[in-house]
Structures are given as structure tokens and as C-alpha cells.
mmCIF file of C-alpha atoms and ligand atoms in Angstrom:
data_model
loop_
_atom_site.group_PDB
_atom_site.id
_atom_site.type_symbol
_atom_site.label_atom_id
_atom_site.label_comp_id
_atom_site.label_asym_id
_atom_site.label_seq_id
_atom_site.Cartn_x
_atom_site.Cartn_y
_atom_site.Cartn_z
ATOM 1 C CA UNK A 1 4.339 20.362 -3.583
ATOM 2 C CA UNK A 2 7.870 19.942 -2.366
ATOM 3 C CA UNK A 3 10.887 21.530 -3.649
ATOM 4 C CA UNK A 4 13.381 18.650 -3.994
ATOM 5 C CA UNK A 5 17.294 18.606 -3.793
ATOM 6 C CA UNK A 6 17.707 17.955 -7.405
ATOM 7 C CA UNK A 7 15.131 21.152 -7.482
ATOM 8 C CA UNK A 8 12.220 19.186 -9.132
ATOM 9 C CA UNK A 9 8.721 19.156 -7.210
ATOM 10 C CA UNK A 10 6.930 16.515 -6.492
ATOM 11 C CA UNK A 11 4.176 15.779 -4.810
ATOM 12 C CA UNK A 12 5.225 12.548 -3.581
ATOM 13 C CA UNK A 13 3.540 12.042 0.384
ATOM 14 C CA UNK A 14 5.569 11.643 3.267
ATOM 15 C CA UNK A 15 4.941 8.039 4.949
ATOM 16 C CA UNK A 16 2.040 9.392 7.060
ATOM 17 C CA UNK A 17 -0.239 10.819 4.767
ATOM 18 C CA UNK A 18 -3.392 8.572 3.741
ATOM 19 C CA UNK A 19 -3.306 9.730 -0.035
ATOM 20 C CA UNK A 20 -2.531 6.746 -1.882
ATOM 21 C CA UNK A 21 -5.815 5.492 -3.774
ATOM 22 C CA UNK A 22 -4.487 7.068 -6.840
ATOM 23 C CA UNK A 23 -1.811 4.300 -6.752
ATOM 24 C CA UNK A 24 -4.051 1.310 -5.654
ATOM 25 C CA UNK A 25 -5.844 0.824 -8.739
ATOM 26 C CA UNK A 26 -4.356 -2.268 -10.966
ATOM 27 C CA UNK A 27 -3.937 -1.360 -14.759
ATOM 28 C CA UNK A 28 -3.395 2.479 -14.115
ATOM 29 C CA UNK A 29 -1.413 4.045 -17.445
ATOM 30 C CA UNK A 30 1.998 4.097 -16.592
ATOM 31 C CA UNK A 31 3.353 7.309 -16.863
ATOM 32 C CA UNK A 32 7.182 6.481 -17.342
ATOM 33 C CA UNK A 33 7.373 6.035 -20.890
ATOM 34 C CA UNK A 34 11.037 7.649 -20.497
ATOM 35 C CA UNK A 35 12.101 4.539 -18.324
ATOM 36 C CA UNK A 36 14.398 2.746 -20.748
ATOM 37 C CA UNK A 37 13.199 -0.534 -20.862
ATOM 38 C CA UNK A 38 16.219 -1.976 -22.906
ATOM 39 C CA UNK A 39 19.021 -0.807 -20.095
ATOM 40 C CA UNK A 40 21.932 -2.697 -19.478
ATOM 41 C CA UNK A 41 21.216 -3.820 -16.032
ATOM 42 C CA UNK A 42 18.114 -4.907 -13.740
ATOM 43 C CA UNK A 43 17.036 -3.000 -11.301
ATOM 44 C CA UNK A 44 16.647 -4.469 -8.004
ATOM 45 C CA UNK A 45 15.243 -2.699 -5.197
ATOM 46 C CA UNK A 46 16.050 -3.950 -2.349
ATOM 47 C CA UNK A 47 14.453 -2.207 0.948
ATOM 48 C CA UNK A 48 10.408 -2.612 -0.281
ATOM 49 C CA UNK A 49 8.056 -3.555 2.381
ATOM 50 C CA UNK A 50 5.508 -5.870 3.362
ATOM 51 C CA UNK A 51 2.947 -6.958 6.408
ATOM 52 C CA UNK A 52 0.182 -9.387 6.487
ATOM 53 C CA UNK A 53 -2.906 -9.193 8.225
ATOM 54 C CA UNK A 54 -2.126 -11.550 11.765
ATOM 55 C CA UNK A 55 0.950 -9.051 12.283
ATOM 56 C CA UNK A 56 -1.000 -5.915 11.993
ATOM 57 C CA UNK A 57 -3.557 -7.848 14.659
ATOM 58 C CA UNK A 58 -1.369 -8.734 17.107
ATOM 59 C CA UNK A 59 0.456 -4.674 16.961
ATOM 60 C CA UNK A 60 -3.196 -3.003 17.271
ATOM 61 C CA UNK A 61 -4.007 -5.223 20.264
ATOM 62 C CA UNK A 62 -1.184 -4.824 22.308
ATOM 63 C CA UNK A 63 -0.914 -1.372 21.225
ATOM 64 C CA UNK A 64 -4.623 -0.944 22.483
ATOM 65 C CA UNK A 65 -3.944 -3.510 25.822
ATOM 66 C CA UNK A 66 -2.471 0.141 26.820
ATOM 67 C CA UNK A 67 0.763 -2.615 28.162
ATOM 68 C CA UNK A 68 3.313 -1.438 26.171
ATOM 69 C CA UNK A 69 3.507 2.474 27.179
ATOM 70 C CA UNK A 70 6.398 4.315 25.988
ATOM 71 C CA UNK A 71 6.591 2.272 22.663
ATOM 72 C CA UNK A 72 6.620 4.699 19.932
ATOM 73 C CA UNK A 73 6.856 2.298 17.814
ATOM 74 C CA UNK A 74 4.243 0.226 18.370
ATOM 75 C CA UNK A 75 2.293 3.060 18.148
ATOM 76 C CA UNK A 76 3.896 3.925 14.933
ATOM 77 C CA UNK A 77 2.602 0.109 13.796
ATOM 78 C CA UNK A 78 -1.143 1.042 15.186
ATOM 79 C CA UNK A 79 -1.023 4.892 13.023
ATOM 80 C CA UNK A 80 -0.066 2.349 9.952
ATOM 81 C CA UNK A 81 -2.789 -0.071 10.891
ATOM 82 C CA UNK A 82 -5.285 2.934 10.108
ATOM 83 C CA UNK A 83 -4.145 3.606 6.877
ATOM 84 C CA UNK A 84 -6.258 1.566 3.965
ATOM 85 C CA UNK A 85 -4.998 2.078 1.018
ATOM 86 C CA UNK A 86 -1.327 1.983 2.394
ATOM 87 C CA UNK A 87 -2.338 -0.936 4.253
ATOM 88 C CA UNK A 88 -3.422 -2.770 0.538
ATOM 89 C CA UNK A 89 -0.241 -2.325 -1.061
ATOM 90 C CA UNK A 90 1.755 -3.426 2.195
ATOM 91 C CA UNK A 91 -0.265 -6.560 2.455
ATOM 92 C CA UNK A 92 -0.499 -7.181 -1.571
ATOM 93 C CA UNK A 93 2.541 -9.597 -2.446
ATOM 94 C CA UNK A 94 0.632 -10.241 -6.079
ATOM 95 C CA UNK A 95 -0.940 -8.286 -8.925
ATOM 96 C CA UNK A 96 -1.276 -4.774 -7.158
ATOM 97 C CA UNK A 97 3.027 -4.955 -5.984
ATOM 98 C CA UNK A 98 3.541 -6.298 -9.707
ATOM 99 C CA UNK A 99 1.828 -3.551 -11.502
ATOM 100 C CA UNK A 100 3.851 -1.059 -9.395
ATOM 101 C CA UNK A 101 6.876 -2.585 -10.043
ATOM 102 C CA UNK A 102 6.070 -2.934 -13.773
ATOM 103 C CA UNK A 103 4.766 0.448 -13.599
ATOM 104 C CA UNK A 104 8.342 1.886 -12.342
ATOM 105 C CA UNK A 105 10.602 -0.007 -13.890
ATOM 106 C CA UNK A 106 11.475 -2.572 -11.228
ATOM 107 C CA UNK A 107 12.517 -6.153 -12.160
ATOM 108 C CA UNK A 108 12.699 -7.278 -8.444
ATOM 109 C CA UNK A 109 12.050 -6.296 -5.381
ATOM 110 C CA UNK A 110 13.736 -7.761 -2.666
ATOM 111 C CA UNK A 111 10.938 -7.564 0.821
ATOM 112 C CA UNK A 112 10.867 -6.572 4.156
ATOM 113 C CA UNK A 113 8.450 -7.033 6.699
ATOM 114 C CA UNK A 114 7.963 -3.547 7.354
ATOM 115 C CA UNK A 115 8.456 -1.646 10.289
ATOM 116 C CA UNK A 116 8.348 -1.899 13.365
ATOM 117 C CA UNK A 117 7.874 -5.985 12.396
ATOM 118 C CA UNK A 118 7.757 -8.603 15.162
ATOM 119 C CA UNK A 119 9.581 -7.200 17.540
ATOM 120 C CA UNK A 120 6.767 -4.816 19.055
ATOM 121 C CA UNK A 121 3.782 -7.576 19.762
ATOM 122 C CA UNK A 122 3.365 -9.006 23.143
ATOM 123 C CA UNK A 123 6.333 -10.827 24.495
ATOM 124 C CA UNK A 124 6.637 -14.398 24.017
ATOM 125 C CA UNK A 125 4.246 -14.325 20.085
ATOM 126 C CA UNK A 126 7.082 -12.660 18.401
ATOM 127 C CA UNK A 127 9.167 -15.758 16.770
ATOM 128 C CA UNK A 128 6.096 -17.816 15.719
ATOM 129 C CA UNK A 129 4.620 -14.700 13.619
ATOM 130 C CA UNK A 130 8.144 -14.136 12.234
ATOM 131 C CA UNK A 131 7.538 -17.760 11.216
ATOM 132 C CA UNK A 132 4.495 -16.966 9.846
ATOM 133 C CA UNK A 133 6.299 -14.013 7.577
ATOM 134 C CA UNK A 134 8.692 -16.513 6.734
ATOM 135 C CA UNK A 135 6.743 -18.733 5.462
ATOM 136 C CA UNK A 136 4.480 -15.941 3.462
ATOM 137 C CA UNK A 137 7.648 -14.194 2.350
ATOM 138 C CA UNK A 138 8.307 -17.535 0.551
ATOM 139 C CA UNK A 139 5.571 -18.936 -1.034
ATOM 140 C CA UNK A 140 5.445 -15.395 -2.566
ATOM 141 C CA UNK A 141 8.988 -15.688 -3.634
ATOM 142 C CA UNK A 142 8.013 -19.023 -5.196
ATOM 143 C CA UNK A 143 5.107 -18.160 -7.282
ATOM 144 C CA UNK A 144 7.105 -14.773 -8.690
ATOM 145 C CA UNK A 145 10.774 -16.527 -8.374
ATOM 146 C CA UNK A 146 11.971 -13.901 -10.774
ATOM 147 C CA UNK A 147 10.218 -10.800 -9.137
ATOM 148 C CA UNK A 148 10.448 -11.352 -5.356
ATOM 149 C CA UNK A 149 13.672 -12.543 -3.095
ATOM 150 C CA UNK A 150 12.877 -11.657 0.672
ATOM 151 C CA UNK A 151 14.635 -10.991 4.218
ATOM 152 C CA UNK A 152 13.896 -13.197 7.224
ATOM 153 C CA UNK A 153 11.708 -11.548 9.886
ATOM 154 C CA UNK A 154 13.084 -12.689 13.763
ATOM 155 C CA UNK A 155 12.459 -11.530 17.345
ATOM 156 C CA UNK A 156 15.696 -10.736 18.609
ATOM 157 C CA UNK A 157 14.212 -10.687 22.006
ATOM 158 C CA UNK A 158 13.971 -14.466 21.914
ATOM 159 C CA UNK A 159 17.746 -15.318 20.832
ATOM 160 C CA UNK A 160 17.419 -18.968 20.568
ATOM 161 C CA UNK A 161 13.909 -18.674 18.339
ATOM 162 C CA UNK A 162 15.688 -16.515 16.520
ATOM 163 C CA UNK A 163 18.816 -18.420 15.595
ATOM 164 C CA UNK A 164 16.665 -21.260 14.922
ATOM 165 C CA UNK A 165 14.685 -18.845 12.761
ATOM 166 C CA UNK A 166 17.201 -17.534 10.976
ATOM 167 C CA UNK A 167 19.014 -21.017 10.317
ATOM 168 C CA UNK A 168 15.481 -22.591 8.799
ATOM 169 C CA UNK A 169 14.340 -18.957 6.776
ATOM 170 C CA UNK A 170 17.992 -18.522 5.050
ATOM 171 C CA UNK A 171 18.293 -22.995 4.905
ATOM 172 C CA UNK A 172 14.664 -24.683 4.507
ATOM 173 C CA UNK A 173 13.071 -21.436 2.873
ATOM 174 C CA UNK A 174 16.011 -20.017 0.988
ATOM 175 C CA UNK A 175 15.487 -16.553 2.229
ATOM 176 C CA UNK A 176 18.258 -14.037 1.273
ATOM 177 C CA UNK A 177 19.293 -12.493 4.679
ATOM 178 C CA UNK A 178 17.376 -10.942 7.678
ATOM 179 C CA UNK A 179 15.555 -7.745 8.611
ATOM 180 C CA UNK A 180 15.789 -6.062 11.952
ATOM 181 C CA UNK A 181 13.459 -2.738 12.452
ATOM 182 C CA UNK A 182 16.383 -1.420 14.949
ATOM 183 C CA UNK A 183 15.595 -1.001 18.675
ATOM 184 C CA UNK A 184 13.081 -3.128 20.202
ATOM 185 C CA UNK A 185 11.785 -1.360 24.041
ATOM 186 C CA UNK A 186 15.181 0.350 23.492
ATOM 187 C CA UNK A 187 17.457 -2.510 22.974
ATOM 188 C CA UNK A 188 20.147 -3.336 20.443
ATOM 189 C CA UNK A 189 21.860 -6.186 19.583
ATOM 190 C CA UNK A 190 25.330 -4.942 20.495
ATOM 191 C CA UNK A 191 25.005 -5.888 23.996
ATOM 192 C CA UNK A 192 26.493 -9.639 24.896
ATOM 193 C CA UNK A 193 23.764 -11.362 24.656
ATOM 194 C CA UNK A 194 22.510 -10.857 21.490
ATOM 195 C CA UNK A 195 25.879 -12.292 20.016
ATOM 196 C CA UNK A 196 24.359 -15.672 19.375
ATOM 197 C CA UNK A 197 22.379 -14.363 17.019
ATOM 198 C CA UNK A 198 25.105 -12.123 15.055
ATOM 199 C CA UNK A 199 27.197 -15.755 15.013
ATOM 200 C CA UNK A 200 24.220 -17.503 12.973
ATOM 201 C CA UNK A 201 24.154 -14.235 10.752
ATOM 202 C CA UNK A 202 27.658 -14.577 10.256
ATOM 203 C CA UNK A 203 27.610 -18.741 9.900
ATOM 204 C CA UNK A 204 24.389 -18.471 7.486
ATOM 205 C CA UNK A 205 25.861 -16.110 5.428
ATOM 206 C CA UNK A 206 22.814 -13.860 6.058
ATOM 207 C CA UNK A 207 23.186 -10.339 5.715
ATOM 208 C CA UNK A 208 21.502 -8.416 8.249
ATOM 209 C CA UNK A 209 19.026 -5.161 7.375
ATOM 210 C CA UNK A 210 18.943 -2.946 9.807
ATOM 211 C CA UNK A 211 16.277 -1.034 9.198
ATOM 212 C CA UNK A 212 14.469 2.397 10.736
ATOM 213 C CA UNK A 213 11.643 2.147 13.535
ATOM 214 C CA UNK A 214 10.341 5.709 15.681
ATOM 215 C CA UNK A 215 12.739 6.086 18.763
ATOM 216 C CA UNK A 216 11.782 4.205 22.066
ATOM 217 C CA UNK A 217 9.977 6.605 24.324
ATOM 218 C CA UNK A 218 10.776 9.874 22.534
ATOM 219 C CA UNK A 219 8.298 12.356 23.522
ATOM 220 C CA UNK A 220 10.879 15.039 22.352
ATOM 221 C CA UNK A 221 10.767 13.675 18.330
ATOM 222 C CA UNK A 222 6.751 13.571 18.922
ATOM 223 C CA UNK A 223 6.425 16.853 19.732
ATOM 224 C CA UNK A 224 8.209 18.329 16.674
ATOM 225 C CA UNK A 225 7.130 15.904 14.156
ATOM 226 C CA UNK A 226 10.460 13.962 13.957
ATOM 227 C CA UNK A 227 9.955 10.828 15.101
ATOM 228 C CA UNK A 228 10.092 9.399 11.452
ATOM 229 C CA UNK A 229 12.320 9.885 8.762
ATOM 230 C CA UNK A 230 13.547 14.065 9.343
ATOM 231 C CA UNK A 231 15.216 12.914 12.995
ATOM 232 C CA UNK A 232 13.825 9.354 14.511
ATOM 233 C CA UNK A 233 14.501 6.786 12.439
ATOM 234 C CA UNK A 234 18.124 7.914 11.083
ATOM 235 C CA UNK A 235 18.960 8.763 14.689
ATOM 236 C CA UNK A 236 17.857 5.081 15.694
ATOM 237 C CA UNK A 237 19.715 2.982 12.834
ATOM 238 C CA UNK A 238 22.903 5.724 13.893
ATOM 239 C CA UNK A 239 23.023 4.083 17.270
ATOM 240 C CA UNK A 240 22.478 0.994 15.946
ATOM 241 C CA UNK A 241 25.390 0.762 13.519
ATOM 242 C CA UNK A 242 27.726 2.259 15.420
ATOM 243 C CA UNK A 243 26.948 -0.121 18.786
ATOM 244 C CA UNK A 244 27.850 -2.470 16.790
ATOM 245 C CA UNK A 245 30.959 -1.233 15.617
ATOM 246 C CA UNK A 246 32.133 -0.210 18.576
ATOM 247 C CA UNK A 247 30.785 -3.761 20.402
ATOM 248 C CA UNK A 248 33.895 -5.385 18.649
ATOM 249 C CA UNK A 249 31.096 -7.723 16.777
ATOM 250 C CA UNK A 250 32.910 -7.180 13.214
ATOM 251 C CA UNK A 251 36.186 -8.599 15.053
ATOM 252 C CA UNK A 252 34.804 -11.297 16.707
ATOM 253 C CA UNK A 253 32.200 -12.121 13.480
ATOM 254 C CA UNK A 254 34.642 -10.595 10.635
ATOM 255 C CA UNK A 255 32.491 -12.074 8.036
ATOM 256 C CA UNK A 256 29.056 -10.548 9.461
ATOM 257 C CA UNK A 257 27.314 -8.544 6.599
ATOM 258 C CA UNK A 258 25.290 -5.727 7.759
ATOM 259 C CA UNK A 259 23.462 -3.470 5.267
ATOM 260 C CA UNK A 260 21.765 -0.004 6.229
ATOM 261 C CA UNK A 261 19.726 2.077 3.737
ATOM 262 C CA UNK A 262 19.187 5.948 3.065
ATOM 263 C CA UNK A 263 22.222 5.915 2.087
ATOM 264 C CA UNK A 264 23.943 4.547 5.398
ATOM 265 C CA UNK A 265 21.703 7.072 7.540
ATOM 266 C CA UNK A 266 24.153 9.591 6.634
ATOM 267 C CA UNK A 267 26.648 8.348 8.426
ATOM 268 C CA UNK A 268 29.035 7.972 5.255
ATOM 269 C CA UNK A 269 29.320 11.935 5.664
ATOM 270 C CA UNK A 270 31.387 11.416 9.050
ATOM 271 C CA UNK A 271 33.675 9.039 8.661
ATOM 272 C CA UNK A 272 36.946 11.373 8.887
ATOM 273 C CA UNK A 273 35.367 12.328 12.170
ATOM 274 C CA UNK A 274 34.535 9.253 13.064
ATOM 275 C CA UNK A 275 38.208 7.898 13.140
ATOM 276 C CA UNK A 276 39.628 10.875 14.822
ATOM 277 C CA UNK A 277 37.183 10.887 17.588
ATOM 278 C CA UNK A 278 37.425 6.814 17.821
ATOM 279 C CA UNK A 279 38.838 7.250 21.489
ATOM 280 C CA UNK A 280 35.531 8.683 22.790
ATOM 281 C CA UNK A 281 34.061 5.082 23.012
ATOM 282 C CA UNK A 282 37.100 2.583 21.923
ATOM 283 C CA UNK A 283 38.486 0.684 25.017
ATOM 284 C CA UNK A 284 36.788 2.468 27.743
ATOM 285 C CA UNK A 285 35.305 0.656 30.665
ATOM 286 C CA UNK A 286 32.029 -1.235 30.918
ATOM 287 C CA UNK A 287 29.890 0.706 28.085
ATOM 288 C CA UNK A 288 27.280 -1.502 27.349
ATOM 289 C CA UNK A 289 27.377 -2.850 30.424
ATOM 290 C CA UNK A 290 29.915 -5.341 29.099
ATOM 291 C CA UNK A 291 33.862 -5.572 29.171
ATOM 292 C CA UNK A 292 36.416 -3.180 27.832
ATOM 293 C CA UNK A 293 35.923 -3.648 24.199
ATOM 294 C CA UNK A 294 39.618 -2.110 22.233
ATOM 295 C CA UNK A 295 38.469 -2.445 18.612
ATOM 296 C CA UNK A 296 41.406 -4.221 15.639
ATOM 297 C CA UNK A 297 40.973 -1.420 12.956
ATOM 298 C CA UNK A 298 39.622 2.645 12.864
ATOM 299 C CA UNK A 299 36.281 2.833 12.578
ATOM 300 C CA UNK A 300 36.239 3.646 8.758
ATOM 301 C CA UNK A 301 37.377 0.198 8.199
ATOM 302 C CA UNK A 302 34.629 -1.902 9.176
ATOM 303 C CA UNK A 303 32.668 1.155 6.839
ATOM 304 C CA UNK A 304 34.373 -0.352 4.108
ATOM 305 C CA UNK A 305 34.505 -4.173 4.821
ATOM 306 C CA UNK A 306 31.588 -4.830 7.022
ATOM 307 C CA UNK A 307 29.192 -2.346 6.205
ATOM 308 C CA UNK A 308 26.531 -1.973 2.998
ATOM 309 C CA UNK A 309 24.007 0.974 2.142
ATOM 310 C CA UNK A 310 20.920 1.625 0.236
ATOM 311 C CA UNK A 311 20.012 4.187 -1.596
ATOM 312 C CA UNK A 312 16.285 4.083 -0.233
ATOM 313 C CA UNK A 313 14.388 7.334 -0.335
ATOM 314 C CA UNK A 314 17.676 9.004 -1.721
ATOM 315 C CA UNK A 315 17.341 9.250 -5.604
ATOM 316 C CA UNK A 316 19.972 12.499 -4.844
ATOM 317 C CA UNK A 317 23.154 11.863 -7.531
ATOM 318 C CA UNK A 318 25.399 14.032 -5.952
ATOM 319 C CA UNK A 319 25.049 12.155 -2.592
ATOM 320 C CA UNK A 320 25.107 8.757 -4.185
ATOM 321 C CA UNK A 321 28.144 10.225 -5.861
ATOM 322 C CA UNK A 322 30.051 10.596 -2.253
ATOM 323 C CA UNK A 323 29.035 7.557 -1.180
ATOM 324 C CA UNK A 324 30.169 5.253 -3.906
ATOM 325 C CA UNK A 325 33.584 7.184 -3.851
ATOM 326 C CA UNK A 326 34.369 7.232 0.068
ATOM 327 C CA UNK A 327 32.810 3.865 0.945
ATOM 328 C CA UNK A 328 33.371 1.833 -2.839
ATOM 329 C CA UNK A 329 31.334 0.844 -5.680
ATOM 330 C CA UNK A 330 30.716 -2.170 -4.787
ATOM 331 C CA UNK A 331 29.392 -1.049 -1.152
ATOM 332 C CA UNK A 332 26.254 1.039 -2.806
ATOM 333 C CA UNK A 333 23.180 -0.674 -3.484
ATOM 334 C CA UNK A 334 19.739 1.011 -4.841
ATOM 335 C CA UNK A 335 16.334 0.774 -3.220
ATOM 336 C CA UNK A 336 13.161 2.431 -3.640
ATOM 337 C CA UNK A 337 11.195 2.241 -0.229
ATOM 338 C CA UNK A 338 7.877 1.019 -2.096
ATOM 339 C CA UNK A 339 5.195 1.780 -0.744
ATOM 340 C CA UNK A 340 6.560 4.632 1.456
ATOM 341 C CA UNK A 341 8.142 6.594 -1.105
ATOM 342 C CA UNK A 342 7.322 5.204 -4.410
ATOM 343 C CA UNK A 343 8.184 7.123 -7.607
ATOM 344 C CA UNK A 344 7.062 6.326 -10.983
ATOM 345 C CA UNK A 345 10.061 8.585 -12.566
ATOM 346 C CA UNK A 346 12.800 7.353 -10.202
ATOM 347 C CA UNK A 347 14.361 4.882 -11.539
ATOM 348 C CA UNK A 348 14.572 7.065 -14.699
ATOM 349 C CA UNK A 349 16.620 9.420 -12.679
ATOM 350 C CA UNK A 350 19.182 6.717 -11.918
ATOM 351 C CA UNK A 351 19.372 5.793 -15.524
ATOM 352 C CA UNK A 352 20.232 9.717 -16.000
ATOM 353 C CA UNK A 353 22.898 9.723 -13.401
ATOM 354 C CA UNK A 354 26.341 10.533 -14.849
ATOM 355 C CA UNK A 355 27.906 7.521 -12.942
ATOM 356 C CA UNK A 356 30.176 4.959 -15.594
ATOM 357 C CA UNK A 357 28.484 1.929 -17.126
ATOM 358 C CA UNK A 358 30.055 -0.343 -14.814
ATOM 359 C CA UNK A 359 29.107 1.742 -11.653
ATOM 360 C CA UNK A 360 25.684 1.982 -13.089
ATOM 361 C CA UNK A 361 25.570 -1.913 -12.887
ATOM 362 C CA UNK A 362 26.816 -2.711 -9.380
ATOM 363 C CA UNK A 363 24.427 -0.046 -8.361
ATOM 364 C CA UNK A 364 21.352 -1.450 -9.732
ATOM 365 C CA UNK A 365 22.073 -4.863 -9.941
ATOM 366 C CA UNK A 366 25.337 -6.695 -9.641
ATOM 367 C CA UNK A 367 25.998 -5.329 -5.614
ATOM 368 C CA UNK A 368 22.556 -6.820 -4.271
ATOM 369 C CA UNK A 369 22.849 -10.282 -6.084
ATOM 370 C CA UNK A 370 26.132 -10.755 -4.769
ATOM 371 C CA UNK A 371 25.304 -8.863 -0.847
ATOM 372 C CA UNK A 372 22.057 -11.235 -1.111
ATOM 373 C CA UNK A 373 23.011 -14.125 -2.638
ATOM 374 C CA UNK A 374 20.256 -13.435 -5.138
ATOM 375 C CA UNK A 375 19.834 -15.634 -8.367
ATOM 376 C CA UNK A 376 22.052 -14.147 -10.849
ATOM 377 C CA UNK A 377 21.635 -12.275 -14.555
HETATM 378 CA CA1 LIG B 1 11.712 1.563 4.359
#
């Protein structure tokens, strides 16, 4: 059992134990009879993930092709692939996800094809099982249209699949955004020629996700256990966030939404620092390989106009606390991380958080309806 901040145990697993069966079986008691059931908000959760069964394919058989050496996170996707039970409630977008979420006191959860997603299978299949996804993702949001809202799934290594996936998954399908499991063979869509796809974000109105994948090629998190959430995957979304800032893309796309979860990575912590070391990587020469970028604003700013977190994995008050006074509380959204790190006594903990009604609300509720264009009330 693990001590926790708050100093409760719990014996909740860490996402790569296989010890989930107890959770898997459909009409098990629920044990949060504390979860107020009459509260004045819903609770969305809005980074709870998904696969189906052609994705998981197409990952074990590159994986096992032996082509893609040095992906980490492919190999992360074929580790997944051999876990049952977690592989049940990934793949379950009906009465198993429901229970859980009735179980815990969720009223919707908004889905994301998990990690590492599309963007690890063989070159070239990528967009067409992101279509696949899409389409899933929203025939499930149809049949529950008041339990599920979902992300669009793309392959930012094909840019113009993508933008044409984005524009028909957010237009044709109705999806609420888009879901990027960071890097992809160690690439990120600060460099140039990404950009098309950050302009049909921006023109959709889509929000992007950026969410955690292990580190490309990272021997060095392996070997101590880190590749996943203690080091590898906040280190990853890091980079990610702040290539982006630094890339100029929130000048040149000032309407581009991007959202990050565990509470922004913990990059909220820095932002002081952040601004006073802004000359480290603000109009230098040719990083990226690109032109001198000088960026409009400190770096703080596009923290607090561009920028969204999640509280996934985080149910910590004091550090949701920080974050919803330094960043704004209409900047803080909550998320569980089902299946990864489901709780049946979290949200209970958020309803016990000493944060005013109204903060309570944008928290839970109002911040990812507006973020995600989700229906409203
Ligand atoms: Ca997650």
C-alpha cells in the first residue's frame, strides 16, 4: 500500500500492474456511498481512455516486425496489449465504462484513444485507423449522448490526412477536439511543418490534448523504471508544451487551444522561472531547425491565455489549489485517468476540497463544456 500526499493509503496500481479483475466485473457494490449524489455540479472527466481491437493489432505487429527499434512507445502499446483485464475496460465503450462511471460518481467522460494511439503503427496506416477511432468514438457518443463526448485521434505524421481528419471528426462527427500522445519517433509538432495542422486546430475550434507517451529511445528512463508517469511521460508533454510556446505557434494561431493534464505536467510550478530565463530559447538562431522565432508576450502569458490543465491522476488539493490561483479558475479542469488510475473515493475528495462553490463548478463542470464545446447543463 502506498502512502499518499494527502497521507491516505491506497492500494490503487500503478498503470503497469495486471491487477484489475476486481474492477471488471459489471454490478460490483459500489463502495462510495459518501459520493454526494445531489451536488451542485456534474462531474466531467475529461482525460479517460479508450482503444479498440484493429489498433492494438496493428501496434503488436509492427512492434513484433522488430522495424520500429528504438520506439519505446510502441513497445509501451505491445506491454498494454498483454494486459487482459486492462485491455477489457480500454476496449469497453458500454456497460462495463458505465458501471465505473456510475460506480464513481462520473456523469461524463470525455475519451481518448489512449496512448501511444495512431501515431506508432507502420507508416502510411496511421490516418485511416484514426478514422476508424473516429468513427467508433462516435457512434459511442451517440448511443450514450449524455455520458460520452470524445477527442479526435490523427497521425500527425501525415499532415494533410490529418487536417482532413480533424476537419470531418470535429464537422461530420461532432467530435469535441483532438488527442495527440506527444512525440511520435521523436517528433513534435512545433517544427514548420506541422503548422498546417495547428491552423485547422485553431480554424475548427478544436482544442488539442496533448497527452503523455514513454520517451523516444530512452534506454536511461528504462533502466530506472521511469519511462512512465515518475519521469517519461511528464518529461515528454514538458518538451512538448514548451516547443510550442517557444515555436511562436500561439502568435501566429492566437486562438489555438491546447490542454495538458496532471495538472499541466508540473509545469505551473515554474512559471516565475520560466519568464526570467525566457532568453535561453526566445529569438536565438535556427532552433528547430527553423527561423529566428522572437516570441509577442513572456512565456507566462500564453500559460494563461493559450494553455489548459487537467487534474488527471492529481486528486492533491493543495496542488490544485496553486494551480487555479497562478494560472485562473477558469484554466483548471478535472480528470480521472480511468482506467489507469481509477478511484472509487475520488471524486468524493473533490467534493471535500475547501475550494468556493463557484470554483468547485468550473472545476468539475463549467471549464470542460466551455474548453470542449460540450453540450451544456
Ligand atoms: Ca491518461
Amino acid at each position: 500500500m502506498a502512502k499518499l500526499a494527502d497521507g491516505s493509503e491506497k492500494g490503487l496500481k500503478g498503470h503497469f500492474e495486471e491487477d484489475f479483475s476486481h474492477r471488471t466485473r459489471i454490478g460490483l457494490a459500489p463502495r462510495s456511498g459518501f459520493i454526494d449524489r445531489n451536488a451542485p455540479y456534474k462531474r466531467i472527466a475529461t482525460e479517460e481512455a479508450w482503444t479498440f481491437p484493429a489498433l492494438v493489432k496493428a501496434q503488436v505487429e509492427y512492434l513484433e516486425s522488430g522495424q520500429a527499434a528504438g520506439d519505446d512507445s510502441l513497445k509501451m502499446a505491445g506491454m498494454f496489449a498483454k494486459m487482459p483485464s486492462l485491455q477489457a475496460m480500454l476496449q469497453d465503450l458500454g456497460d462495463l465504462r458505465l458501471a465505473h462511471m456510475d460506480e464513481f460518481g462520473i456523469d461524463r467522460q470525455l475519451l481518448l484513444l489512449t496512448a501511444p494511439g495512431v501515431q506508432v503503427v507502420r507508416p502510411g496506416e496511421g490516418t485511416a485507423l484514426a478514422r476508424e477511432a473516429n468513427d467508433i468514438a462516435a457512434e459511442a457518443c451517440a448511443r450514450h449522448p449524455d455520458r460520452f463526448s470524445a477527442l479526435a485521434a490523427f497521425d500527425p505524421r501525415d499532415v494533410t490526412g490529418s487536417v482532413k481528419e480533424i476537419e470531418r471528426a470535429t464537422g461530420t462527427l461532432k467530435l469535441n477536439g483532438a488527442v495527440l500522445n506527444s512525440h511520435f519517433q521523436g517528433r513534435y509538432i512545433d517544427e514548420e511543418e506541422y503548422f498546417p495542422i495547428l491552423e485547422a486546430l485553431e480554424a475548427t475550434d478544436a482544442a488539442l490534448y496533448i497527452h503523455p507517451t514513454a520517451p523516444f529511445n530512452a534506454p536511461h528512463y528504462e533502466t530506472r523504471g521511469f519511462f512512465g508517469a515518475l519521469a517519461g511521460f511528464p518529461h515528454d508533454v514538458w518538451l512538448h508544451t514548451m516547443g510550442l510556446v517557444f515555436s511562436g505557434a500561439f502568435d501566429r494561431f492566437p486562438k489555438l487551444k491546447l490542454v495538458i493534464g496532471h495538472l499541466g505536467e508540473g509545469l505551473p510550478v515554474h512559471l516565475y522561472r520560466f519568464d526570467w530565463m525566457q532568453g535561453n530559447a526566445d529569438g536565438r538562431q535556427h532552433l528547430r531547425g527553423g527561423a529566428q522565432v522572437k516570441l509577442k508576450h513572456p512565456v507566462s502569458h500564453y500559460f494563461k491565455t493559450n494553455i489548459w490543465i487537467t487534474t488527471s491522476g492529481c486528486a492533491w488539493e493543495p496542488a490544485i489549489r496553486f494551480c487555479i490561483d497562478v494560472m485562473g479558475p477558469e484554466r483548471v479542469l478535472y480528470a480521472m485517468d480511468y482506467p489507469y488510475q481509477q478511484s472509487s473515493d475520488e471524486v468524493a475528495a473533490y467534493d471535500r476540497m475547501k475550494l468556493t462553490p463557484d470554483e468547485k463548478k468550473l472545476l468539475m463542470q463549467d471549464n470542460a463544456e466551455r474548453v470542449f464545446n460540450l453540450p451544456r447543463g
